[in-house]
XYZ file of C-alpha atoms in Angstrom:
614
model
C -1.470 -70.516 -0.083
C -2.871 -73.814 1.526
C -0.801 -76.221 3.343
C -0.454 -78.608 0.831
C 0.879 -76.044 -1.421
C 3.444 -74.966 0.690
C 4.323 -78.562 2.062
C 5.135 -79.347 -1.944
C 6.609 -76.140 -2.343
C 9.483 -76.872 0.689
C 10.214 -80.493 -0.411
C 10.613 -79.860 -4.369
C 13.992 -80.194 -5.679
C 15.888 -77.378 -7.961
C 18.094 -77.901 -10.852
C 21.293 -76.268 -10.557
C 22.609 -74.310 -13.787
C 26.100 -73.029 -14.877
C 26.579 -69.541 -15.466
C 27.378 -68.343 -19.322
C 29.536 -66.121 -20.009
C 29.006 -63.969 -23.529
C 32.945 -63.662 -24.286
C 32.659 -60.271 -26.625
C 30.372 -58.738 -23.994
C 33.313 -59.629 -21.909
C 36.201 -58.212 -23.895
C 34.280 -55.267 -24.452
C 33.779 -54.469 -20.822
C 37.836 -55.058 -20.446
C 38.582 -52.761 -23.271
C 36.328 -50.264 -22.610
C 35.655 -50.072 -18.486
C 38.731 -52.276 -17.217
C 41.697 -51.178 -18.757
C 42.229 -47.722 -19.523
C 43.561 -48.565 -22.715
C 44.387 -51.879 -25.114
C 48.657 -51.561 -24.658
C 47.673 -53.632 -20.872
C 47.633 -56.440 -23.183
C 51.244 -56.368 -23.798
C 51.587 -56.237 -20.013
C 49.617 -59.359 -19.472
C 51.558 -61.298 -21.858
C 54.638 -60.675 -19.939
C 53.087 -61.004 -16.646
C 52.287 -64.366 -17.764
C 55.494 -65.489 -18.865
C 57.269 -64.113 -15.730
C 55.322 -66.013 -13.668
C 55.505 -69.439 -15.478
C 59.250 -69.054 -15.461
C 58.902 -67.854 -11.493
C 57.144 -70.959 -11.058
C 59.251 -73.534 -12.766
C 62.644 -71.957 -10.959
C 60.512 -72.873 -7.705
C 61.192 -76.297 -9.059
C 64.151 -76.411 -11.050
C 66.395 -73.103 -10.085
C 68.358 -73.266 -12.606
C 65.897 -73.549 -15.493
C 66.342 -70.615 -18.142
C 64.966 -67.524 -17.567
C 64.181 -66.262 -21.018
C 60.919 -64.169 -22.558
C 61.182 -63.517 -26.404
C 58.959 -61.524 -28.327
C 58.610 -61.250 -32.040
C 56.575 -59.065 -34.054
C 55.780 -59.315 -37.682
C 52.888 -58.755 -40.265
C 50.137 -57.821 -37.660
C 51.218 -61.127 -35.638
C 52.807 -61.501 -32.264
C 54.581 -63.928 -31.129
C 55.976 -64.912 -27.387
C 58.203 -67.381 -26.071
C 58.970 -68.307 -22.447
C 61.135 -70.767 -20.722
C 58.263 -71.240 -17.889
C 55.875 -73.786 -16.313
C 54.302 -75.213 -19.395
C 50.977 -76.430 -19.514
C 49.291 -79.708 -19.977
C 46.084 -80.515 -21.601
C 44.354 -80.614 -18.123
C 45.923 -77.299 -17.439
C 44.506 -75.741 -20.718
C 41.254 -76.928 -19.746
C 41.532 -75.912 -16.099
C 43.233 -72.395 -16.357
C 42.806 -71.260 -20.247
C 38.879 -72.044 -20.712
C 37.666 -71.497 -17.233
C 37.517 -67.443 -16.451
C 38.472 -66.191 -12.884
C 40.576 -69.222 -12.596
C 44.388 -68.306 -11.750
C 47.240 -70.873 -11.926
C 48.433 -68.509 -8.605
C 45.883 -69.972 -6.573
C 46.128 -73.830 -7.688
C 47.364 -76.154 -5.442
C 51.293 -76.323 -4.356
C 51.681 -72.807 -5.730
C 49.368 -71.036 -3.094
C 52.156 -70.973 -0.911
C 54.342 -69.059 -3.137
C 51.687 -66.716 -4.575
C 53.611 -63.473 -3.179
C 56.253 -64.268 -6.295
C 53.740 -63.995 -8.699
C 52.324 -60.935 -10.856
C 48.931 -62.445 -12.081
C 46.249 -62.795 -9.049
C 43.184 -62.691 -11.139
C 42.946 -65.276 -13.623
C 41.802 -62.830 -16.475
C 44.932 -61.561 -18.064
C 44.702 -63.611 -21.426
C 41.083 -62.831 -21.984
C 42.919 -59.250 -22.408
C 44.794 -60.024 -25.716
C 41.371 -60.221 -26.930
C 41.461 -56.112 -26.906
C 43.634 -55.939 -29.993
C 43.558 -59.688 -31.000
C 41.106 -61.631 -33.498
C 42.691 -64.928 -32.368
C 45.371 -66.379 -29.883
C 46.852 -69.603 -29.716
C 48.968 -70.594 -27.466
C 51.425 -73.969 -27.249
C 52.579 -75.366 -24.253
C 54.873 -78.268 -22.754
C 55.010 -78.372 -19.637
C 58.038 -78.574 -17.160
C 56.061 -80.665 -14.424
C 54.878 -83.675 -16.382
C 57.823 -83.770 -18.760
C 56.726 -86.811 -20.444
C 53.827 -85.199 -21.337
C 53.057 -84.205 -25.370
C 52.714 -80.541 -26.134
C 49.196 -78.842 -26.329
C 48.036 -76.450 -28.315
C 44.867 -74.526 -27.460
C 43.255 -71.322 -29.924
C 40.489 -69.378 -29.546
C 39.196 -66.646 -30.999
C 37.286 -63.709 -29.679
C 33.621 -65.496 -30.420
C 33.858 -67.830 -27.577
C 34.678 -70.769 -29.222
C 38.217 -72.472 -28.372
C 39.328 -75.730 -29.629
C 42.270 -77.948 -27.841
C 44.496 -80.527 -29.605
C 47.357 -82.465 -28.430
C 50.447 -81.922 -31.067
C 53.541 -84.249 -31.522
C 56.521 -84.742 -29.693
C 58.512 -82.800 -31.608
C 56.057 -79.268 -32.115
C 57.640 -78.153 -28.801
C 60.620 -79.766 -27.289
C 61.367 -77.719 -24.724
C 59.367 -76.794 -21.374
C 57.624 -73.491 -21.971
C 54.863 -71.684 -24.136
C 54.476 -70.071 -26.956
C 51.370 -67.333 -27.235
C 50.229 -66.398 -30.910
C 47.958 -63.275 -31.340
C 46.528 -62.231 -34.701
C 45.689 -59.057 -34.773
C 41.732 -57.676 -34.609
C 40.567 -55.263 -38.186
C 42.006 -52.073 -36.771
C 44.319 -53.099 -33.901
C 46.870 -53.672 -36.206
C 48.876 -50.973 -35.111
C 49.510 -52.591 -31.782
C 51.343 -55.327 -33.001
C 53.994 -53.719 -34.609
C 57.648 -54.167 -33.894
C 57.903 -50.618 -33.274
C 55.201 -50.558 -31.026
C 56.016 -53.399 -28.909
C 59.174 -52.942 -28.692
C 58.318 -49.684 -26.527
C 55.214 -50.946 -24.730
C 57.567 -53.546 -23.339
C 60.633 -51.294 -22.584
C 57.577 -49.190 -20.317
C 56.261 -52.140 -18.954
C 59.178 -54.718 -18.426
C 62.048 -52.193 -17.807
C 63.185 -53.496 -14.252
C 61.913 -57.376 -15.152
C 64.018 -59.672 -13.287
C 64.522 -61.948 -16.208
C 66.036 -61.499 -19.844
C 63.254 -60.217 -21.731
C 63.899 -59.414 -25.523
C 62.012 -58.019 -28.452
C 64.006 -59.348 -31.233
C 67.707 -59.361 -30.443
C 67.192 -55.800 -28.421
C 66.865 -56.092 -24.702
C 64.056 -54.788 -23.180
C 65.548 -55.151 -19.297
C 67.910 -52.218 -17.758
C 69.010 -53.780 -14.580
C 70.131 -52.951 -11.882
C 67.221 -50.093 -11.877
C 69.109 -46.604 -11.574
C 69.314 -46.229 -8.140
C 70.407 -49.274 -7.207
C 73.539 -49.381 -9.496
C 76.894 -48.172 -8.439
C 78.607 -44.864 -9.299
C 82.428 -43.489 -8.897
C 80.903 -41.127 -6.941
C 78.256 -39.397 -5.195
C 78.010 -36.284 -7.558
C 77.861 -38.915 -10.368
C 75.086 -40.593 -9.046
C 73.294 -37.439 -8.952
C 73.863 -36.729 -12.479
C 72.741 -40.237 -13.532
C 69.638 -39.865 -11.542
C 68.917 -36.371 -13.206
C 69.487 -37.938 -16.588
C 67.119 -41.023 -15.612
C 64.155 -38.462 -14.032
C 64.088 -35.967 -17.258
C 64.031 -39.494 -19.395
C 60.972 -40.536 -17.600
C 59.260 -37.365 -16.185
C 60.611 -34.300 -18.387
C 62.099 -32.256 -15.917
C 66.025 -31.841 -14.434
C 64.925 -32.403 -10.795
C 66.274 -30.055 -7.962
C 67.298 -32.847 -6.007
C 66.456 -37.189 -5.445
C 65.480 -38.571 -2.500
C 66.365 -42.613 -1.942
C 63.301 -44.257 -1.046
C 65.124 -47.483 0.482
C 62.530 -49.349 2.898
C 63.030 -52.769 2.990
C 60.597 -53.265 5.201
C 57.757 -51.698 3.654
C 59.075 -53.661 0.668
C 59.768 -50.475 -1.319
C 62.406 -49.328 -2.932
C 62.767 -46.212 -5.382
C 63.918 -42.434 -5.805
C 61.642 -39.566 -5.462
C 62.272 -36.549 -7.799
C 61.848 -32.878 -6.661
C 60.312 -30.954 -8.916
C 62.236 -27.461 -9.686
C 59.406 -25.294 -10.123
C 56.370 -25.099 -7.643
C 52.833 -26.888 -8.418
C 49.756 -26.304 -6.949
C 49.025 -28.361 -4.000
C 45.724 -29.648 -5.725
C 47.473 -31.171 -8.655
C 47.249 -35.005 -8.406
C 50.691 -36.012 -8.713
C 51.420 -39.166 -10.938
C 53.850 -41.422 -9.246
C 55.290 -44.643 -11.579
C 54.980 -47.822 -9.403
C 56.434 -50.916 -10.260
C 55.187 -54.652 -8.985
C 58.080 -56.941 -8.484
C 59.374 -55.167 -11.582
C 56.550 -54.933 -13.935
C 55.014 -51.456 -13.824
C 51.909 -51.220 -12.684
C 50.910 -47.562 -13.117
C 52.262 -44.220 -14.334
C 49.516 -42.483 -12.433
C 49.354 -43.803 -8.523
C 47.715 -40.468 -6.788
C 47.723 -42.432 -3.276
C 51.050 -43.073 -2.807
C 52.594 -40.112 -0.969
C 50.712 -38.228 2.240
C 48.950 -34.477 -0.060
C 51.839 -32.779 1.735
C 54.778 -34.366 -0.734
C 53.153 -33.086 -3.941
C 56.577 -31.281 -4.431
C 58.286 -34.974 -5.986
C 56.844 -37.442 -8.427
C 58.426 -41.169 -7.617
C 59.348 -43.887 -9.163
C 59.781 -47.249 -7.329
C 59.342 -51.090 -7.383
C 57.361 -52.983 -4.629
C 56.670 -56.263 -3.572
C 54.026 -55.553 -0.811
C 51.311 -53.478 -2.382
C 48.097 -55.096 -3.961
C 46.543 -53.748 -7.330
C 43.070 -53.824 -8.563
C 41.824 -56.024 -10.474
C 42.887 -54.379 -13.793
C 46.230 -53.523 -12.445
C 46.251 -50.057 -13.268
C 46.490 -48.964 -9.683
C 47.152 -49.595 -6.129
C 44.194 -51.045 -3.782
C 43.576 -49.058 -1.221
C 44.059 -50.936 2.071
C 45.947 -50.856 5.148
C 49.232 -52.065 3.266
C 48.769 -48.916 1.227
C 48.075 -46.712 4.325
C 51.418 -47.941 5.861
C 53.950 -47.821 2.745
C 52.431 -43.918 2.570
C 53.351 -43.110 6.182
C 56.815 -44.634 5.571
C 57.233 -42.629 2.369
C 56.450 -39.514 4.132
C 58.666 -40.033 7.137
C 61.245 -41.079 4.540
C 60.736 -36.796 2.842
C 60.640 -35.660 6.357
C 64.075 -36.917 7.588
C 65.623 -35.827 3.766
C 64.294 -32.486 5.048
C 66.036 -32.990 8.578
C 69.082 -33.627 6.962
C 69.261 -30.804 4.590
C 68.569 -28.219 7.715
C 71.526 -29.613 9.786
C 73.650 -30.367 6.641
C 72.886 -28.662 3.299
C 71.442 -24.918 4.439
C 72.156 -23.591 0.807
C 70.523 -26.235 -0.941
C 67.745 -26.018 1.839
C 67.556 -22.448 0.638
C 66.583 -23.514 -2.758
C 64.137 -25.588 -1.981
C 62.325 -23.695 0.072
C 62.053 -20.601 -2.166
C 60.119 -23.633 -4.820
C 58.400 -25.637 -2.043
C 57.794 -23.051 1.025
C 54.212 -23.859 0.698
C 54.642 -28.208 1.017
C 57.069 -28.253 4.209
C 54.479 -25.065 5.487
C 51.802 -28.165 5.053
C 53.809 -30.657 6.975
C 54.874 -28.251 9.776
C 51.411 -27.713 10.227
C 50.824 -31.184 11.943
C 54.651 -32.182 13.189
C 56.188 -30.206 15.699
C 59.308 -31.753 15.338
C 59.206 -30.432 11.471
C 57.991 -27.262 12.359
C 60.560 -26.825 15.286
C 63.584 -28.675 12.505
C 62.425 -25.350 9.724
C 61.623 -22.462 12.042
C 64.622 -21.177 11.438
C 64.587 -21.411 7.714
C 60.307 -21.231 6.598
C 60.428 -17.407 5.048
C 57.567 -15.061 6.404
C 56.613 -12.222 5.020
C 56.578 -9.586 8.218
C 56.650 -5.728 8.890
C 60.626 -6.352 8.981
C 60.890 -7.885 5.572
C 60.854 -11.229 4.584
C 62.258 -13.497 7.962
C 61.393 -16.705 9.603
C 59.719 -16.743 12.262
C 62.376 -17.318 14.384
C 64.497 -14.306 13.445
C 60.979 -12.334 13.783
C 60.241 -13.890 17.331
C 63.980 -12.524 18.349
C 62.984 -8.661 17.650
C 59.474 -8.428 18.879
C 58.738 -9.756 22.390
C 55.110 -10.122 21.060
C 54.499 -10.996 17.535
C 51.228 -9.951 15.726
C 49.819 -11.220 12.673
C 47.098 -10.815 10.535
C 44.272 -13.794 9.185
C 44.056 -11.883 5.871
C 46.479 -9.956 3.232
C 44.282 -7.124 3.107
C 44.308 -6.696 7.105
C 48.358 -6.413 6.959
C 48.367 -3.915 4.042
C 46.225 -1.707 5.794
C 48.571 -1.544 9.067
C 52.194 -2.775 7.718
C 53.456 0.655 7.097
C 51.900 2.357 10.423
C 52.955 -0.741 12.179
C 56.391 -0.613 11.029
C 56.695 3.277 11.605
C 55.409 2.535 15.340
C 57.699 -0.010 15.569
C 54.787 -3.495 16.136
C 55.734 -6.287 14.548
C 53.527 -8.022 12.257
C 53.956 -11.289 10.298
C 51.136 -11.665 7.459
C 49.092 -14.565 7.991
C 47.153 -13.964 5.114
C 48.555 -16.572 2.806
C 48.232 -20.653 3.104
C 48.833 -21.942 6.248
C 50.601 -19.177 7.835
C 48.412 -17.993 10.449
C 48.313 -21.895 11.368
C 51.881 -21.904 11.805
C 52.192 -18.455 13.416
C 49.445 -19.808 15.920
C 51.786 -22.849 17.025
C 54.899 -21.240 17.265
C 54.495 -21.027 21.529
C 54.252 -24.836 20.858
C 57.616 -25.418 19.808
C 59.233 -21.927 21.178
C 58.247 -21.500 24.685
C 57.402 -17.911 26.647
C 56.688 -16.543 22.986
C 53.591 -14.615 22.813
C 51.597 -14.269 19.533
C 48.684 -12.368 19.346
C 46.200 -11.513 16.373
C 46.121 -7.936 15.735
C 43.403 -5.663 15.731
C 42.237 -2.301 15.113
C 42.485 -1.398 18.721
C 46.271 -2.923 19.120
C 47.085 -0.625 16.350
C 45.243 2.526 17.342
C 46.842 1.556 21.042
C 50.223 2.503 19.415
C 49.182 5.414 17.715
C 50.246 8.837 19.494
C 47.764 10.739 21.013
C 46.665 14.522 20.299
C 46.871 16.953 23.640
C 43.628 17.392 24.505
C 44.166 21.353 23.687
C 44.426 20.448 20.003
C 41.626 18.251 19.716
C 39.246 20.326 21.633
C 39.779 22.764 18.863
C 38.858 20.509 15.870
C 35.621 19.347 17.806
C 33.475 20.819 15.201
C 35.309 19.362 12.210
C 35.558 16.152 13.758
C 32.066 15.661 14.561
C 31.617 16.898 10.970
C 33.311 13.407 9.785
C 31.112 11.659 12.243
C 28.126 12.524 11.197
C 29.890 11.848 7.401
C 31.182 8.413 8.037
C 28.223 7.330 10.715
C 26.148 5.639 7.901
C 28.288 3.804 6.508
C 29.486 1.809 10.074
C 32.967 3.684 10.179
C 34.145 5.568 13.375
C 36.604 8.817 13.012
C 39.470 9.249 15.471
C 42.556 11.869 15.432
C 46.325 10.601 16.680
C 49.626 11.572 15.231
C 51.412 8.936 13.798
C 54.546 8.334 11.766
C 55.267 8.251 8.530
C 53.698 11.951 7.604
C 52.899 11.110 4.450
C 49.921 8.770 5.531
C 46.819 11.647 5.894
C 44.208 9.193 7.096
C 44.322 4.916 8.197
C 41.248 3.179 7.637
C 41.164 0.088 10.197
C 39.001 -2.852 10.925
C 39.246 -6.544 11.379
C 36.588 -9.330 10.980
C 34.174 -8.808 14.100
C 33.763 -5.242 12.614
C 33.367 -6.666 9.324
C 30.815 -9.535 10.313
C 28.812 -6.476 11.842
C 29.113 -4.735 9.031
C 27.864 -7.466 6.610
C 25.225 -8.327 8.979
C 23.622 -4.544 8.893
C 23.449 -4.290 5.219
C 21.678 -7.532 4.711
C 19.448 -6.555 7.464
C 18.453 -3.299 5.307
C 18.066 -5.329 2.273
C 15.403 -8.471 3.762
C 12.621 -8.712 3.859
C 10.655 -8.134 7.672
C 10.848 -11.661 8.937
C 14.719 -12.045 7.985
C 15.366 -8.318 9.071
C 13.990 -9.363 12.943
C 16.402 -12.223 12.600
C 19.187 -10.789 11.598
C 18.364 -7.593 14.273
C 18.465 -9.999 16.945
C 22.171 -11.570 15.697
C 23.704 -7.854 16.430
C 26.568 -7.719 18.222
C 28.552 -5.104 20.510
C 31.831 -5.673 18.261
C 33.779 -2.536 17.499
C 32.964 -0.511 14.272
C 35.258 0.506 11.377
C 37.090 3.594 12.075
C 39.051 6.130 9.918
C 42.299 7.241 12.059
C 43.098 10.819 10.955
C 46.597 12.104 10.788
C 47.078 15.330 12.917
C 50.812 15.674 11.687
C 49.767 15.454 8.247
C 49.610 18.953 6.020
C 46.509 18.236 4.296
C 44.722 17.054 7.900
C 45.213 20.595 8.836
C 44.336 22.253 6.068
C 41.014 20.115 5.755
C 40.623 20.631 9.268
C 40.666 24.637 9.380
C 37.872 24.729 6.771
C 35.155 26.953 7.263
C 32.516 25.532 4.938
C 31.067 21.992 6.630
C 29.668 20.817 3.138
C 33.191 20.260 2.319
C 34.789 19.296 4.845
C 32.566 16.527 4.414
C 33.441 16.073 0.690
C 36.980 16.097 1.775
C 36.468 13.572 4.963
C 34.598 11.378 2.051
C 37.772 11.359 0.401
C 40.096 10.474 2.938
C 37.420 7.612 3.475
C 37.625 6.449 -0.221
C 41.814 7.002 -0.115
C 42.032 5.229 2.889
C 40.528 1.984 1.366
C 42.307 2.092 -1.840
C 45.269 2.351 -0.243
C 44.578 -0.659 2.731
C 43.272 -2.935 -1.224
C 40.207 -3.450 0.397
C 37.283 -4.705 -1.879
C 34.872 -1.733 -2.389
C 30.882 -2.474 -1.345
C 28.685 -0.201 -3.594
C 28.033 2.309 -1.114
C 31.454 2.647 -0.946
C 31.755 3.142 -4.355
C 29.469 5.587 -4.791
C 30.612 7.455 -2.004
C 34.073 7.384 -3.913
C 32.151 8.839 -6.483
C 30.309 11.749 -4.753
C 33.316 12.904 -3.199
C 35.341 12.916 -6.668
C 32.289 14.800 -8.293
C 31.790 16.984 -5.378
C 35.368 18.095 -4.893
C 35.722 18.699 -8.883
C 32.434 21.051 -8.547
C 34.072 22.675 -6.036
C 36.922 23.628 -7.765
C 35.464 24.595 -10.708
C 33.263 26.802 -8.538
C 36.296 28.293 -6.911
C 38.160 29.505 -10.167
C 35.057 31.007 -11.351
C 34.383 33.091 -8.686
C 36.761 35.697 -9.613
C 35.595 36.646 -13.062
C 32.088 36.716 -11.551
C 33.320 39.644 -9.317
C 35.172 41.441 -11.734
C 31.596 41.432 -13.857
């Protein structure tokens, strides 16, 4: 580029141009990536008429407060007391999209009051409408005529002043004619309950017909002849809305998170992934059925209803922007379930009782992270423990030390022995109780907790006299040499109860080992050095053999080592069944072996006579 060229190219000048705006490109992407689905257009139209009559009260308080709405022959029609309009207005706010009467001149300053931030919620009544028209007087310039301005969902929009007497009063009037196959949305029927959903807790008289669509005051901020009244009202009002008798309500009264609602309890446990959907109301007009965000993931044991004045929405109003407003309601909400909690420890233990045998697994959650929670239901959280189900701080009163398990599978192989030898185990195998067993020196001081292992157990196990043992040597190195390949240990104790011929024990070091040496026989030469130089020194498996057992003795004076062998195999394959641990394949084909072998064996025996006799 020379200089000239570039000299011309900084000093020409550029035309500006207006953005167009394709209007049924537009409603499209509102019906069909906006909104969720076309009843938000009933939502809008109220929105708009509660804020026009918000807005003239700001400047005549005691101007009506009424919203009608009329449905009839695929028509709507709706009526409100509000602001008005002029012809500037319609021009301004009607025809120009993105432009908001909230955020126009003397009424920035009261924008809280309003519903409508966005300046798109009439384009909306294009999802189910061929045409709207909508007349207007308005309450500001009272001398000026009424204006009437329709459109219709091409684009085009036409505006006409009408004569004094077309609209008398301050207020406006919105027409919709219903779109080929949205007629079903206009219907009385149909209206009448989108607006009950919508406008329920509206602080003006809203109507659809002569029936009122407005139930104020909102249920739990009416009054009652009593408290056990109350509670049956707000059971009646929670299986109305949600479908369920709730096990109890919690107020959610925080004026100054500008909240204020009931939370439900649900009476039968949910899984703590399950998205709960929470019904939020914005200064009365409800917002969404579905708000995910608005409780900490602990509280998934309620579903809420409530009406704000301090959250934001999106843009489509279907749900709550996420932003530090948001992040402080939640934290309020939640301190709000943990001090109903508090309360029914120190004041309610039976109906504490039921809650917890629902929700264990929600307050478990929360105690997790609050030591004042977990300290408040220590007494009350049910474990389940070699002593039966107890809390932990009924357990931590019998056992000096308590023991627990990581796994399920690690506490059934050792709760009965444990028991019998009188250790103490709590099962930390299921959601966050190993957590919880892990901070219990946190909140109860000089207790000792300790994960158990297979030497703890075998620890407690009575040993043989050396006399007796020195006698079995041969069958015991017999297992040995049995259970060697497969990473499992044999040892001989006497141990209670006598039933129990053989324990198999292990916990996860031994099992990492384990897992380590089978892939390292099944790579290839390059992963096999790898995984040879991860070994560790950690303990193996190890089958504990019962001297007082019957059948230890008996399998213990054989003469023949070939089954002895068979029979230690089986102990091995008993032992595992019995402790519900998952089988690898060698272990299932020892299982297998031994069955065979021992059925060969006994077939063998019987036909040894006959043989004889021949």
């Amino acid at each position: 580029m020379t200089a000239e060229t570039s000299e011309t190219s900084d000093t020409s000048e550029t035309t500006p141009h207006t953005f167009q705006v394709d209007l049924r490109g537009l409603v499209d992407l509102l019906s069909h990536h906006l909104y969720s689905s076309p009843k938000v257009y009933l939502r809008e139209l109220l929105q708009n008429a509660v804020d026009a009559i918000t807005a003239r009260r700001s400047l005549q308080p005691d101007a009506p407060a009424l919203v009608r709405l009329y449905a009839e022959g695929g028509a709507l029609r709706v009526e409100d007391s509000g602001i008005g309009l002029t012809e500037a207005d319609v021009h301004s706010l009607l025809a120009t999209i993105g432009r908001s009467s909230k955020r126009d001149g003397g009424l920035e300053s009261a924008r809280a009051e309003f519903l409508g931030q966005f300046g798109i919620g009439l384009l909306a009544c294009f999802v189910v409408a061929a045409e709207i028209r909508v007349v207007s007087r308005s309450a500001r310039t009272p001398d000026a005529l009424p204006v009437e301005w329709a459109a219709r969902d091409d684009g085009s929009y036409t505006v006409r002043t009408l004569p004094d007497g077309a609209r008398t009063e301050p207020g406006t009037t919105v027409h919709l004619t219903a779109r080929p196959g949205s007629g079903d949305w206009l219907t009385e029927d149909r209206v009448r309950a989108l607006a009950r959903d919508f406008g329920s807790l509206l602080p003006y008289d809203v109507r659809v017909g002569d029936e009122p669509v407005t139930d104020l005051p909102a249920p739990w901020d009416r009054r009652y002849p009593s408290p056990a009244a109350r509670r049956v009202a707000l059971a009646r009002h929670c299986h109305d809305l949600f479908g369920f008798t709730p096990l109890d309500s919690i107020d959610l009264d925080l004026p100054l998170a500008g909240v204020r609602g009931v939370a439900y309890v649900l009476p039968s446990a949910v899984s703590p992934a399950q998205r709960a959907g929470h019904r939020v109301h914005l200064k009365g007009m409800l917002l969404t059925d579905r708000a995910d965000e608005l409780l900490p993931d602990w509280a998934f044991f309620v579903r809420c209803v409530l009406d704000t004045d301090s959250l934001r929405p999106t843009a489509s109003r279907e749900s709550l922007y996420a932003d530090e407003t948001l992040a402080a309601v939640r934290d309020a909400l939640g301190a709000r379930m943990r001090e109903w909690l508090t309360g029914l420890a120190a004041g309610d233990p039976e109906r504490l009782a039921q809650f917890l045998s629902v929700h264990h697994l929600g307050v478990k959650s929360l105690a997790r992270h609050d030591d004042d929670m977990l300290r408040t239901m220590l007494p009350w959280l049910p474990f389940e423990t070699t002593d039966g189900r107890l809390s932990l701080e009924e357990f931590a009163q019998r056992h000096p030390v308590v023991h627990f398990t990581r796994t399920v599978e690690e506490y059934r192989q050792v709760a009965p022995i444990a028991s019998a030898q009188g250790i103490g185990v709590v099962n930390g195998g299921y959601t966050y109780d190993s957590e919880l067993v892990e901070r219990l020196p946190s909140v109860r001081p000089g207790t000792a907790v300790t994960e158990l292992d297979a030497d703890t157990v075998t620890a407690h196990l009575d040993a043989v006299d050396p006399a007796g043992e020195l006698a079995l040597a041969g069958f015991l190195s017999v297992a040995r040499a049995t259970l060697d390949p497969l990473g499992c240990d044999v040892s001989l104790r006497s141990f209670h109860p006598l039933t129990v011929p053989a324990l198999h024990l292990d916990d996860r070091a031994a099992r990492h080992e384990q897992a380590r040496a089978e892939a390292e026989e099944q790579a290839d030469d390059l992963w096999a050095g790898i995984l040879g130089s991860l070994r560790g020194s950690a303990p193996r498996a190890r089958l504990v053999l019962n001297h007082l057992n019957p059948l230890i003795r008996r399998i213990s004076a054989l003469d023949d080592p070939e089954l002895a062998g068979t029979a230690v195999e089986s102990l091995y394959g008993q032992a595992l069944l019995m402790a519900q641990r998952p089988l690898r394949p060698a272990d299932s084909a020892l299982l297998n072996r031994a069955f065979i072998g021992l059925l060969e064996w006994a077939t063998h025996h019987e036909a040894d006579p006959e043989e004889e006799s021949r």
